[in-house]
Coordinates of C-alpha atoms in Angstrom, one line a residue:
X1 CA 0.0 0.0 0.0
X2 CA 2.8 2.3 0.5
X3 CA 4.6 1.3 -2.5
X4 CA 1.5 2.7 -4.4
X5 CA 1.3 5.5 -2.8
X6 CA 4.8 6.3 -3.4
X7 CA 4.6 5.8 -6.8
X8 CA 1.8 8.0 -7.3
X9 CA 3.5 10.5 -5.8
X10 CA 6.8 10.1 -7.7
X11 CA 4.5 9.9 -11.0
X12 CA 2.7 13.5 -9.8
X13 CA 6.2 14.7 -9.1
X14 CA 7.5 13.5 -12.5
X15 CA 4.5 15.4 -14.4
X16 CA 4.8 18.6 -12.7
X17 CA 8.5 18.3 -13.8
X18 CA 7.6 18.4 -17.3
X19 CA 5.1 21.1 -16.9
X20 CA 7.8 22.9 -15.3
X21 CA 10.4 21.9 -18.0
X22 CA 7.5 22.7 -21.1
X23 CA 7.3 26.0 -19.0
X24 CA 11.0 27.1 -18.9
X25 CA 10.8 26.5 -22.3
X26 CA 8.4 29.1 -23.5
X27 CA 9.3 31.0 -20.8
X28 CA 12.8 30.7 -22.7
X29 CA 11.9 31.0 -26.2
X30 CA 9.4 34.5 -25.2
X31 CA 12.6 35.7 -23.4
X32 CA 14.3 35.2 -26.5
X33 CA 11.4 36.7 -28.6
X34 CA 11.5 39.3 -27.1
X35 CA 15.2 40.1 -26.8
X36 CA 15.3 39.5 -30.7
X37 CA 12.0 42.1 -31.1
X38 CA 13.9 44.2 -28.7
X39 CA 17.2 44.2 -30.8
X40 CA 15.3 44.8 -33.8
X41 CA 13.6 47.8 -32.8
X42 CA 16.9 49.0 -31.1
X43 CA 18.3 49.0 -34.5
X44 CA 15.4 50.1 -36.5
X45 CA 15.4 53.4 -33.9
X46 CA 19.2 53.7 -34.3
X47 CA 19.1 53.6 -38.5
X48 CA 16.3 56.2 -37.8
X49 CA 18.2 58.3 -35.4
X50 CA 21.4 57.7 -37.7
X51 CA 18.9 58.5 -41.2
X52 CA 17.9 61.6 -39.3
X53 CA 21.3 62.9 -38.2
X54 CA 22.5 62.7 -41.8
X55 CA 19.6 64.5 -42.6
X56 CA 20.0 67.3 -40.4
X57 CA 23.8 67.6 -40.9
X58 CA 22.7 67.9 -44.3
X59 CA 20.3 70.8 -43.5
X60 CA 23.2 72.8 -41.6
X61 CA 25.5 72.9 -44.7
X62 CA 22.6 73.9 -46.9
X63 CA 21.5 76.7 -43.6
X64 CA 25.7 77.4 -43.5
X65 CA 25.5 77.8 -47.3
X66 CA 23.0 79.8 -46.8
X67 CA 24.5 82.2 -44.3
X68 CA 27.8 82.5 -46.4
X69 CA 25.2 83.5 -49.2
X70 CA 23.6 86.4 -47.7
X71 CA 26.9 87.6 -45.9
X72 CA 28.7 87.8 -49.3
X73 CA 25.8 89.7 -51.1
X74 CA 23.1 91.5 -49.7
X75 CA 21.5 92.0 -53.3
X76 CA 19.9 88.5 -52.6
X77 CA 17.4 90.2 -49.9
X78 CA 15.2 91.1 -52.1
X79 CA 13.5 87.4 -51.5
X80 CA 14.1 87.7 -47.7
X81 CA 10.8 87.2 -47.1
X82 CA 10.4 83.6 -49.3
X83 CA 13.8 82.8 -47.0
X84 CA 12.4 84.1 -43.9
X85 CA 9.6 81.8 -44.7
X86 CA 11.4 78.6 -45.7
X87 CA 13.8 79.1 -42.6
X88 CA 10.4 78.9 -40.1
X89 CA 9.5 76.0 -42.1
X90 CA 13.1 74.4 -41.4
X91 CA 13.2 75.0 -37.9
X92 CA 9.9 73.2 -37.2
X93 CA 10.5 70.4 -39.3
X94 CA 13.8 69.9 -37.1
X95 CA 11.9 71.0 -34.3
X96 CA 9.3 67.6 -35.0
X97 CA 11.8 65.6 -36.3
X98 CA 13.5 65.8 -32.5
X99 CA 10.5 65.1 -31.0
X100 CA 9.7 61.9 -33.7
X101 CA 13.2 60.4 -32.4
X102 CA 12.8 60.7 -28.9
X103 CA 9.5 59.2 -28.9
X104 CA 10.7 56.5 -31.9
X105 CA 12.7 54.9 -28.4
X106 CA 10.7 52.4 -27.0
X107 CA 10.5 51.4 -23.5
X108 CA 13.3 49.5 -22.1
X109 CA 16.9 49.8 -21.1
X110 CA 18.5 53.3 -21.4
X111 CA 20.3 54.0 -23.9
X112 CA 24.1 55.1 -23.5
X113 CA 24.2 58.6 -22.9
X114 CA 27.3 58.6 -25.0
X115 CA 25.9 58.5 -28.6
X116 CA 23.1 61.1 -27.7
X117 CA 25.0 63.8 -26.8
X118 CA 26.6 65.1 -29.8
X119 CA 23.5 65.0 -31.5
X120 CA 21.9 67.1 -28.9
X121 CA 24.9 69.5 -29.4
X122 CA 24.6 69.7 -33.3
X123 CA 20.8 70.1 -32.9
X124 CA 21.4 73.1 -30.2
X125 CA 24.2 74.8 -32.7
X126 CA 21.8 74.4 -35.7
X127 CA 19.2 76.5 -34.0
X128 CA 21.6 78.8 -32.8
X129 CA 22.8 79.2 -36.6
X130 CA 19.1 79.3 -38.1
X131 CA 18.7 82.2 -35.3
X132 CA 21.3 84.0 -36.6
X133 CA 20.2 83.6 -40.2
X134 CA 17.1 84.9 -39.6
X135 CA 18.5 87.8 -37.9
X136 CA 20.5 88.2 -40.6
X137 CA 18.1 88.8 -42.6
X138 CA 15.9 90.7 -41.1
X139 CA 18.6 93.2 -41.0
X140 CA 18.8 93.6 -44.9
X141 CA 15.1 95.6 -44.5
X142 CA 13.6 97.0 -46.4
X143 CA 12.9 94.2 -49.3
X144 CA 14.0 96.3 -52.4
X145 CA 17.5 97.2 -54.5
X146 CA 19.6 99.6 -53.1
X147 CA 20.4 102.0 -55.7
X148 CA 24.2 102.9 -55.3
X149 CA 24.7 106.7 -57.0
X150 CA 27.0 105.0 -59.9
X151 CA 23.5 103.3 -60.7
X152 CA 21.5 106.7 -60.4
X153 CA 24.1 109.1 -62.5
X154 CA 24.4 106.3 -65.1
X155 CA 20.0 106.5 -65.6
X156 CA 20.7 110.3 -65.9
X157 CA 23.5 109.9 -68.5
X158 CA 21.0 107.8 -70.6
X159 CA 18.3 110.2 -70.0
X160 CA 19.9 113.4 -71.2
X161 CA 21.1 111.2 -73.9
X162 CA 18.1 109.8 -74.8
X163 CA 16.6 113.6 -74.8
X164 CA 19.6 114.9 -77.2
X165 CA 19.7 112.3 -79.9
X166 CA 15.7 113.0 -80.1
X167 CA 16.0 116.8 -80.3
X168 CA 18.7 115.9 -82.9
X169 CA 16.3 113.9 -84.7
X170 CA 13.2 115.7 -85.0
X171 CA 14.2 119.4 -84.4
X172 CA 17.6 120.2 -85.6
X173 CA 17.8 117.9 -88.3
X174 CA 15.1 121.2 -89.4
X175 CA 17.6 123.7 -87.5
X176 CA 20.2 122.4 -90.4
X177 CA 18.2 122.6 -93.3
X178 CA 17.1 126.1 -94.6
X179 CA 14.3 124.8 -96.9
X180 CA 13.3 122.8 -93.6
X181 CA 13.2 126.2 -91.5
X182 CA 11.2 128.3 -93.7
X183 CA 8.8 125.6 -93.9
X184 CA 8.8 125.3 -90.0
X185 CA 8.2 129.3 -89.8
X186 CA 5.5 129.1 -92.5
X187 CA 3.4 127.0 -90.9
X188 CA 3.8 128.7 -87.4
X189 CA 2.1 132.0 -89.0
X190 CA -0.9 130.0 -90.3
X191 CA -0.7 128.4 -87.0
X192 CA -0.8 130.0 -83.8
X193 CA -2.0 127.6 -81.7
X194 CA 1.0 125.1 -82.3
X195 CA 3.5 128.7 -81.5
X196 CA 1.9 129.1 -78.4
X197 CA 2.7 125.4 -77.6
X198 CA 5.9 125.9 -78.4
X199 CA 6.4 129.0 -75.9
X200 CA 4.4 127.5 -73.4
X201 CA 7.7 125.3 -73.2
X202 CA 9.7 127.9 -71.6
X203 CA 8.3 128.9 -67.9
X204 CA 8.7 131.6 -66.8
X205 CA 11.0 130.6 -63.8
X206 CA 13.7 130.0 -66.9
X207 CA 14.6 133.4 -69.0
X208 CA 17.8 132.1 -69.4
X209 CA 15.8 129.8 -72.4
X210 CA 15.3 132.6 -74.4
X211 CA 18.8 134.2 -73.8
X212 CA 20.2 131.4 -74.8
X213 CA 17.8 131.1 -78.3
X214 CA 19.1 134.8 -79.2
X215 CA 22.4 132.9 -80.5
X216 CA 23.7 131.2 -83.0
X217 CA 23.6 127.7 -83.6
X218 CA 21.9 126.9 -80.2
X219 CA 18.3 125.5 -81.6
X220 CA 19.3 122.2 -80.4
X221 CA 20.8 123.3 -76.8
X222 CA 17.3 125.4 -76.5
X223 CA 15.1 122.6 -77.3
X224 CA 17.1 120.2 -74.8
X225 CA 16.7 122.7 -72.3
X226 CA 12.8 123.0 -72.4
X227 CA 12.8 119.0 -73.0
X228 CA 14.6 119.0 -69.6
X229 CA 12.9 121.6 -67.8
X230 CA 9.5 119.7 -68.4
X231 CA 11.0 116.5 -67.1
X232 CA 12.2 118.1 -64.3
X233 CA 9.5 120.1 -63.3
X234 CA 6.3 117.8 -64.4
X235 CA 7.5 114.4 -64.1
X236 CA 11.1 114.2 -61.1
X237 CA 9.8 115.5 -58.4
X238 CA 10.6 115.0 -54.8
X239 CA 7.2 115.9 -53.4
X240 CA 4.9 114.4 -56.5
X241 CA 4.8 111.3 -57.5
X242 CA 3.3 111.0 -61.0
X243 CA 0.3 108.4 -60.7
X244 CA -0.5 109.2 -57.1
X245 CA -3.9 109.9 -56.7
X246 CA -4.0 113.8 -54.5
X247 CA -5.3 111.9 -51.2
X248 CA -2.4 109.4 -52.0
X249 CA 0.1 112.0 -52.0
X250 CA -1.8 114.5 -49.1
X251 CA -1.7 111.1 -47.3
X252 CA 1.8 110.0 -47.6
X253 CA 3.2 113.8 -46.6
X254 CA 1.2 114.3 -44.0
X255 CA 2.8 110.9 -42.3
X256 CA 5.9 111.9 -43.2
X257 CA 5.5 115.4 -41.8
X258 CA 4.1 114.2 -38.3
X259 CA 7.5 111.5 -38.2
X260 CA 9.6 114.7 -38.5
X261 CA 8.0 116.8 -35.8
X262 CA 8.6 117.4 -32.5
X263 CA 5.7 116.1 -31.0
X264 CA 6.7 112.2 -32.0
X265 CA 8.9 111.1 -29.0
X266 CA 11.2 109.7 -29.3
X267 CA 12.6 111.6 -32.0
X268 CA 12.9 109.6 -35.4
X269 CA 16.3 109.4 -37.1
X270 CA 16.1 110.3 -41.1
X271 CA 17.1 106.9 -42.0
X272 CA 14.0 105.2 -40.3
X273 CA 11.5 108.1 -41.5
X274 CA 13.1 107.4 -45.3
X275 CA 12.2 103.9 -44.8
X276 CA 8.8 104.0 -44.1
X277 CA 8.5 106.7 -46.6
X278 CA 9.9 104.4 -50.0
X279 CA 8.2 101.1 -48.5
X280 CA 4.8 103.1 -48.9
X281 CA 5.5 104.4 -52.0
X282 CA 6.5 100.8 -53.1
X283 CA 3.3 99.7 -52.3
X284 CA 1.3 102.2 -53.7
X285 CA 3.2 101.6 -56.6
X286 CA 2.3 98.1 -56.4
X287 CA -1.4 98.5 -56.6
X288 CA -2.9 97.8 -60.4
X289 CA -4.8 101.5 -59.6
X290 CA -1.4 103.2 -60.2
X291 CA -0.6 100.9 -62.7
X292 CA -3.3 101.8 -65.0
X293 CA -2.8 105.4 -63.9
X294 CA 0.9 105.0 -65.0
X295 CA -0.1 104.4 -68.0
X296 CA -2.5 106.8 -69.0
X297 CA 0.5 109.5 -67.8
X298 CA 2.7 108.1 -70.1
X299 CA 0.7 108.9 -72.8
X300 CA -0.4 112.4 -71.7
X301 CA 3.3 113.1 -70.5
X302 CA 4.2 112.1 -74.3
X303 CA 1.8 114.0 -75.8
X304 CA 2.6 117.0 -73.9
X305 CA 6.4 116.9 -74.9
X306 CA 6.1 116.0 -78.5
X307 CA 3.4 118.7 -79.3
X308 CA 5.3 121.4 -77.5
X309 CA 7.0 121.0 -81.1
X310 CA 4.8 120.4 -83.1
X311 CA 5.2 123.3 -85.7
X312 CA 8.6 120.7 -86.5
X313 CA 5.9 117.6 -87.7
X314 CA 5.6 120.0 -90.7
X315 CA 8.8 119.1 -91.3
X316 CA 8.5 115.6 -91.1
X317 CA 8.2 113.3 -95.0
X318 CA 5.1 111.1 -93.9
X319 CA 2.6 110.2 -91.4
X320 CA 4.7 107.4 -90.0
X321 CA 7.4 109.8 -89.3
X322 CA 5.2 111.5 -87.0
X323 CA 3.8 108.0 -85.8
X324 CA 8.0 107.2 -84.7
X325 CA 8.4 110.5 -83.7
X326 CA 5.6 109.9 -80.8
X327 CA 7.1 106.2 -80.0
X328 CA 10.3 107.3 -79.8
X329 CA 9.6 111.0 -77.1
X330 CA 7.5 107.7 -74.7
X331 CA 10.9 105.2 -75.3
X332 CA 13.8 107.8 -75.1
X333 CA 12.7 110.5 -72.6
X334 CA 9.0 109.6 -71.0
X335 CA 9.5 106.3 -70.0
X336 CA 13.7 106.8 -68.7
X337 CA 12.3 110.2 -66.6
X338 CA 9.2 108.4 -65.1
X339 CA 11.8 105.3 -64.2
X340 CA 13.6 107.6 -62.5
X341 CA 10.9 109.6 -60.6
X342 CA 9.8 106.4 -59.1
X343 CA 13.3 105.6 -58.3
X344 CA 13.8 108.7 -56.3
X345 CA 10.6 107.9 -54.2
X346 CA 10.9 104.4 -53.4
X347 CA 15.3 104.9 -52.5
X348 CA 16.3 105.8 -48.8
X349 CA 19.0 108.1 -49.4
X350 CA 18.3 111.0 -51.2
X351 CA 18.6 111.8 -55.4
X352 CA 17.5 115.7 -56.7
X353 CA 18.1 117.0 -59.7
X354 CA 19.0 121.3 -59.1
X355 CA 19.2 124.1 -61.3
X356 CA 21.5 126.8 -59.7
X357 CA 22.3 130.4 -60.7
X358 CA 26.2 130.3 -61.5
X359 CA 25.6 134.2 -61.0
X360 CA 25.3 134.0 -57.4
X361 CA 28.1 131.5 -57.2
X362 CA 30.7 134.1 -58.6
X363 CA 29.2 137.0 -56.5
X364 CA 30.2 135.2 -53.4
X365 CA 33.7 134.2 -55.1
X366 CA 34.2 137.8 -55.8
X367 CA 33.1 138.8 -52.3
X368 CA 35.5 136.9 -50.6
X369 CA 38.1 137.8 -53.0
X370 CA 37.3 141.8 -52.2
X371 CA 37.7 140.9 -48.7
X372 CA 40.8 139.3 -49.1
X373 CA 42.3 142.2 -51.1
X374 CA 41.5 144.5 -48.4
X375 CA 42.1 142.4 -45.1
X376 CA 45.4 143.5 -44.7
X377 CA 46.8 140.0 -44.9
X378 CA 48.7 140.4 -48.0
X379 CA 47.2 138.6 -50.4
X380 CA 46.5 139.7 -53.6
X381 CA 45.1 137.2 -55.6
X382 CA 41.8 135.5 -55.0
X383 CA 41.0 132.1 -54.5
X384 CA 40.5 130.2 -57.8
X385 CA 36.8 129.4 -59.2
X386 CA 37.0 126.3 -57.0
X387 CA 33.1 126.1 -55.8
X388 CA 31.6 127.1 -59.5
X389 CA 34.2 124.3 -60.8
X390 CA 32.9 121.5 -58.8
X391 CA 29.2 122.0 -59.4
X392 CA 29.6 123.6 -63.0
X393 CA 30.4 122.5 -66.7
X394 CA 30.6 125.5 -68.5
X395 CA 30.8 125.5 -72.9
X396 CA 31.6 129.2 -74.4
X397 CA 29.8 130.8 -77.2
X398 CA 32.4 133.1 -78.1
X399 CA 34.8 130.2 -78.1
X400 CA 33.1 127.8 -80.3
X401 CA 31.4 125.7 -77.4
X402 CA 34.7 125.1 -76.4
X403 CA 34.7 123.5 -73.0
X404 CA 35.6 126.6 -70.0
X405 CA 37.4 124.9 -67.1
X406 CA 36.7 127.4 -63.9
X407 CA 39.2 126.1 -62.0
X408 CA 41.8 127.2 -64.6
X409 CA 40.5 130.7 -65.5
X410 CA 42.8 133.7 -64.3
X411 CA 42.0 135.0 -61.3
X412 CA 43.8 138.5 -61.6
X413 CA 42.9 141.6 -60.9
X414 CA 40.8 140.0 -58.2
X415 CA 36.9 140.6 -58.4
X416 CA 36.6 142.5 -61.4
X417 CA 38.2 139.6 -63.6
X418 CA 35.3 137.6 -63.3
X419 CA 32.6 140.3 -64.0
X420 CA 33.4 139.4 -68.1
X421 CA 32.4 135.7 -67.2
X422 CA 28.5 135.6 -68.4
X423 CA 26.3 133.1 -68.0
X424 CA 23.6 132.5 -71.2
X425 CA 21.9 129.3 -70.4
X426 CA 21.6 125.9 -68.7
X427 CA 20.7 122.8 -70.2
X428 CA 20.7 119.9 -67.6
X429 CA 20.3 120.3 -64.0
X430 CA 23.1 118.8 -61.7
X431 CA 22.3 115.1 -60.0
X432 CA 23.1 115.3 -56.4
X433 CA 22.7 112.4 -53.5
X434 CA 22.8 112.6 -49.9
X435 CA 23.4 110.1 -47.9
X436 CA 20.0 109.5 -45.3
X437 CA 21.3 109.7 -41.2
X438 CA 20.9 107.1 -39.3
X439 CA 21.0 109.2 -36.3
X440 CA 18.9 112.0 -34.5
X441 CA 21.1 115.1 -35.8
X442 CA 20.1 118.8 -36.1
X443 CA 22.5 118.8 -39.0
X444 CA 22.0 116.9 -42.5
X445 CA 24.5 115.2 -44.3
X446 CA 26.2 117.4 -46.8
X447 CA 25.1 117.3 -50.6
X448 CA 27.2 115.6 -53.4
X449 CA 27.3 116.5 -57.1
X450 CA 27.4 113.5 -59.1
X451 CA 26.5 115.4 -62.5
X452 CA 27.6 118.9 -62.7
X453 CA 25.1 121.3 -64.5
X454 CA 25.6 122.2 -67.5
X455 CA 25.8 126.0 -68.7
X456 CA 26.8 127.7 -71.6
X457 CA 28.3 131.3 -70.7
X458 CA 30.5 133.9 -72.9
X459 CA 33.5 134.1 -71.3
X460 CA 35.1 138.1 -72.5
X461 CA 34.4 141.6 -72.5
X462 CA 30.6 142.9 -71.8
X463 CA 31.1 144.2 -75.5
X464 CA 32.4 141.0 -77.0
X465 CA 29.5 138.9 -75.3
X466 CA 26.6 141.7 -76.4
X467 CA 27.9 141.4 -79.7
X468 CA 28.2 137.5 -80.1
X469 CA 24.3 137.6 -79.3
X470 CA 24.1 139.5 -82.1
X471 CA 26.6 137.7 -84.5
X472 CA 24.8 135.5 -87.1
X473 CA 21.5 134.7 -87.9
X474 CA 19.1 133.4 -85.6
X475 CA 17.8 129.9 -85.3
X476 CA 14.4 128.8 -86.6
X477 CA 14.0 128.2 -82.5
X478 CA 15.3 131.9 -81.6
X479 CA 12.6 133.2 -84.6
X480 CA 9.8 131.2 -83.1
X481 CA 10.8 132.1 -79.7
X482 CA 11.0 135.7 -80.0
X483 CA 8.2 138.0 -79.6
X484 CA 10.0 141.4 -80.6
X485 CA 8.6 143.1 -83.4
X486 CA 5.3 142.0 -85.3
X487 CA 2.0 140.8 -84.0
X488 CA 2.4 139.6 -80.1
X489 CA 0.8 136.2 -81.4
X490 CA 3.2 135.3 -84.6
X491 CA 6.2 137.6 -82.7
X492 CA 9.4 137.7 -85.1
X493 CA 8.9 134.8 -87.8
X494 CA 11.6 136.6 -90.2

């Protein structure tokens, strides 16, 4: 009976074994299971963590590249804002792929500290870099080309160009011809409207027009100087903006005028107020409003200059002449001025085109020169033309046109010397730029002369100059100018 017993026992103890052993086993082969599954995500998290670590090393050079970029030229700011954009976009793109590869770990043993810290480093240095960047670039405001003065005075060369080779054209390709000038002069006393349009050209702030149409062979030289005059006073403007609607323009000064006074605290510096000045001209220049308005000036501004001489279509062979002549006034001189007008506006520093009196430079020359004379210091020769010299190009009449260097002229005896140089007429205006302050200053930056104006004068005796204007025959555009003698309508049409 014991025996049984016993081996009942043993034969229980011998099953549970086996359950124990089948047991271990799975136990052993899950273990294993899961070690593998383990291992396998380990390295599926580290190829990601590795995939993703190329990738952002990758996006440093490019941000790197990028930084170099805009450090070596500043032109490239004129798509800041597409950068500024893209940059944001970077930053949260690494920003969620961080927070995809922390989470991509799954629970278990740590990892090694180790590998995970340079990573963190990169990731902190390639914020710190993006940060910059975007710094950077917000520093190049406003979005728009700078224009350098090089860029400015090379527009006005092609301008004043432009505006001589179409006065050569269309009006003294007729000053040349005699057959060409008496047909001009014909038709101006059958038609007095078209004179009138012509001598509307000259304001009256400009006499020095018709002094200078009293010479000889200066119909050309006249007709650039009312060509330039217009521009200068219809179209570049500092304080009209052709297109501008007037509430536009009442708007914008009034802004401007409250950012210079006293009452906005703290006090603006030039620089900022010049800012916010061209960006809101940019973007009323943006609008398709001034666009269509643009246009329509074009047209009227070309009208306006090409009539102005139209007693010359009489001149012209055929209607298609005429048709050119009005393409080429909106190509060569409408379209180059209005560029430039909007240029001036929408610039921070500051472009002007000035007409000064060479008149009241010499009376100051020749006052100081008195005063030195009777000072007591011992000098007895003035100071050279050195101011007039460095804002004027001078071309004299009783010297063929040829070029008068002020600089060089004598400057003995003293004051009187100068009282034979006469100035007749101006042509083109002197460019000048001034830089905008970037500080709060009571005083401006000084003006610079990028273009000196250009006069013709007659450089000799009051008698010699009295009787040049009087030495050969008048120009078809000194006959239609003049209104001595005749009827006050038709004036002298010889």
């Amino acid at each position: 009976m014991e025996l049984q017993t016993m081996l009942s026992v043993m034969k229980l103890e011998n099953k549970d074994t086996g359950k124990l052993q089948e047991e271990n086993q799975y136990l052993r082969s899950t273990r294993e299971q899961v070690e593998v599954k383990m291992q396998e995500l380990r390295s599926e998290s580290e190829l990601r963590r590795q995939s993703y670590e190329a990738e952002l090393t990758s996006r440093v050079g490019k941000i790197s590249l990028l930084e170099r970029n805009l450090s070596k030229e500043e032109m490239l700011h004129t798509a800041s804002r597409h950068e500024i954009g893209l940059l944001e976009l970077k930053v949260k793109a690494l920003e969620k792929a961080m927070a995809t590869l922390q989470s991509a770990h799954p629970p278990g043993p740590p990892e090694p500290a180790e590998p995970d810290a340079p990573s963190r480093d990169e990731v902190a240095a390639l914020k710190e870099k993006l940060r910059k960047a975007q710094a950077h670039i917000f520093s190049l405001q406003p979005y728009r080309t700078v224009l350098t003065p090089d860029r400015v005075k090379a527009d006005f060369d092609g301008l004043t160009s432009g505006v001589s080779r179409w006065v050569e054209t269309y009006v003294g390709a007729v000053a040349d011809d005699e057959a060409l000038s008496s047909q001009v002069l014909a038709h101006a006393r059958t038609q007095p409207g078209a004179l009138d349009l012509l001598r509307s050209g000259v304001r009256p702030e400009r006499p020095d027009i018709l002094q200078g149409a009293e010479w000889a062979h200066m119909a050309e030289p006249v007709a650039v100087a009312m060509v330039m005059d217009f521009f200068c006073s219809r179209v570049i403007r500092n304080d009209v903006a052709v297109g501008l609607t007037p509430e536009e323009q009442k708007m914008l000064d009034t802004m401007q005028h409250k950012l210079e006074s006293d009452d906005v605290q703290p006090k603006r510096e030039e620089r900022t107020i010049r800012d916010w000045r061209a960006e809101a001209y940019i973007s009323l220049f943006a609008t398709p409003s001034y666009k269509a308005q643009r246009d329509r000036q074009v047209r009227a501004l070309t009208c306006e200059v090409v009539e102005m001489f139209q007693l010359f279509m009489a001149a012209l062979p055929s209607p298609a002449s005429e048709n050119k002549m009005y393409r080429q006034a909106q190509t060569m001189m409408v379209e180059p001025a209005l560029r430039m007008s909007e240029a001036f506006h929408t610039e921070t520093n500051r472009f002007a085109l000035e007409f000064q009196h060479l008149d009241g430079y010499l009376a100051e020359h020749d006052r100081q020169a008195k005063l030195m004379t009777t000072s007591g210091a011992g000098a007895t020769v003035p100071p050279p033309l050195e101011a007039p010299a460095a804002r004027f190009t001078c071309q004299d009449l009783l010297q063929n046109f040829k070029t008068l260097d002020l600089a060089t002229l004598p400057s003995s005896p003293a004051w009187r010397e100068k009282a034979r140089l006469k100035p007749v007429m101006t042509t083109t205006p002197a460019l000048c730029f001034r830089q905008a302050c970037s500080e709060v200053r009571n005083k401006a930056e000084p003006w610079q002369v990028l273009t000196k104006q250009h006069v013709f004068v007659a450089y000799g005796t009051l008698r010699q100059a009295a009787e040049g204007s009087r030495a050969g025959e008048k120009t078809v555009m000194g006959k239609l100018l003049s209104r001595t003698g005749g009827q006050a309508g038709a004036g002298n049409l010889g």
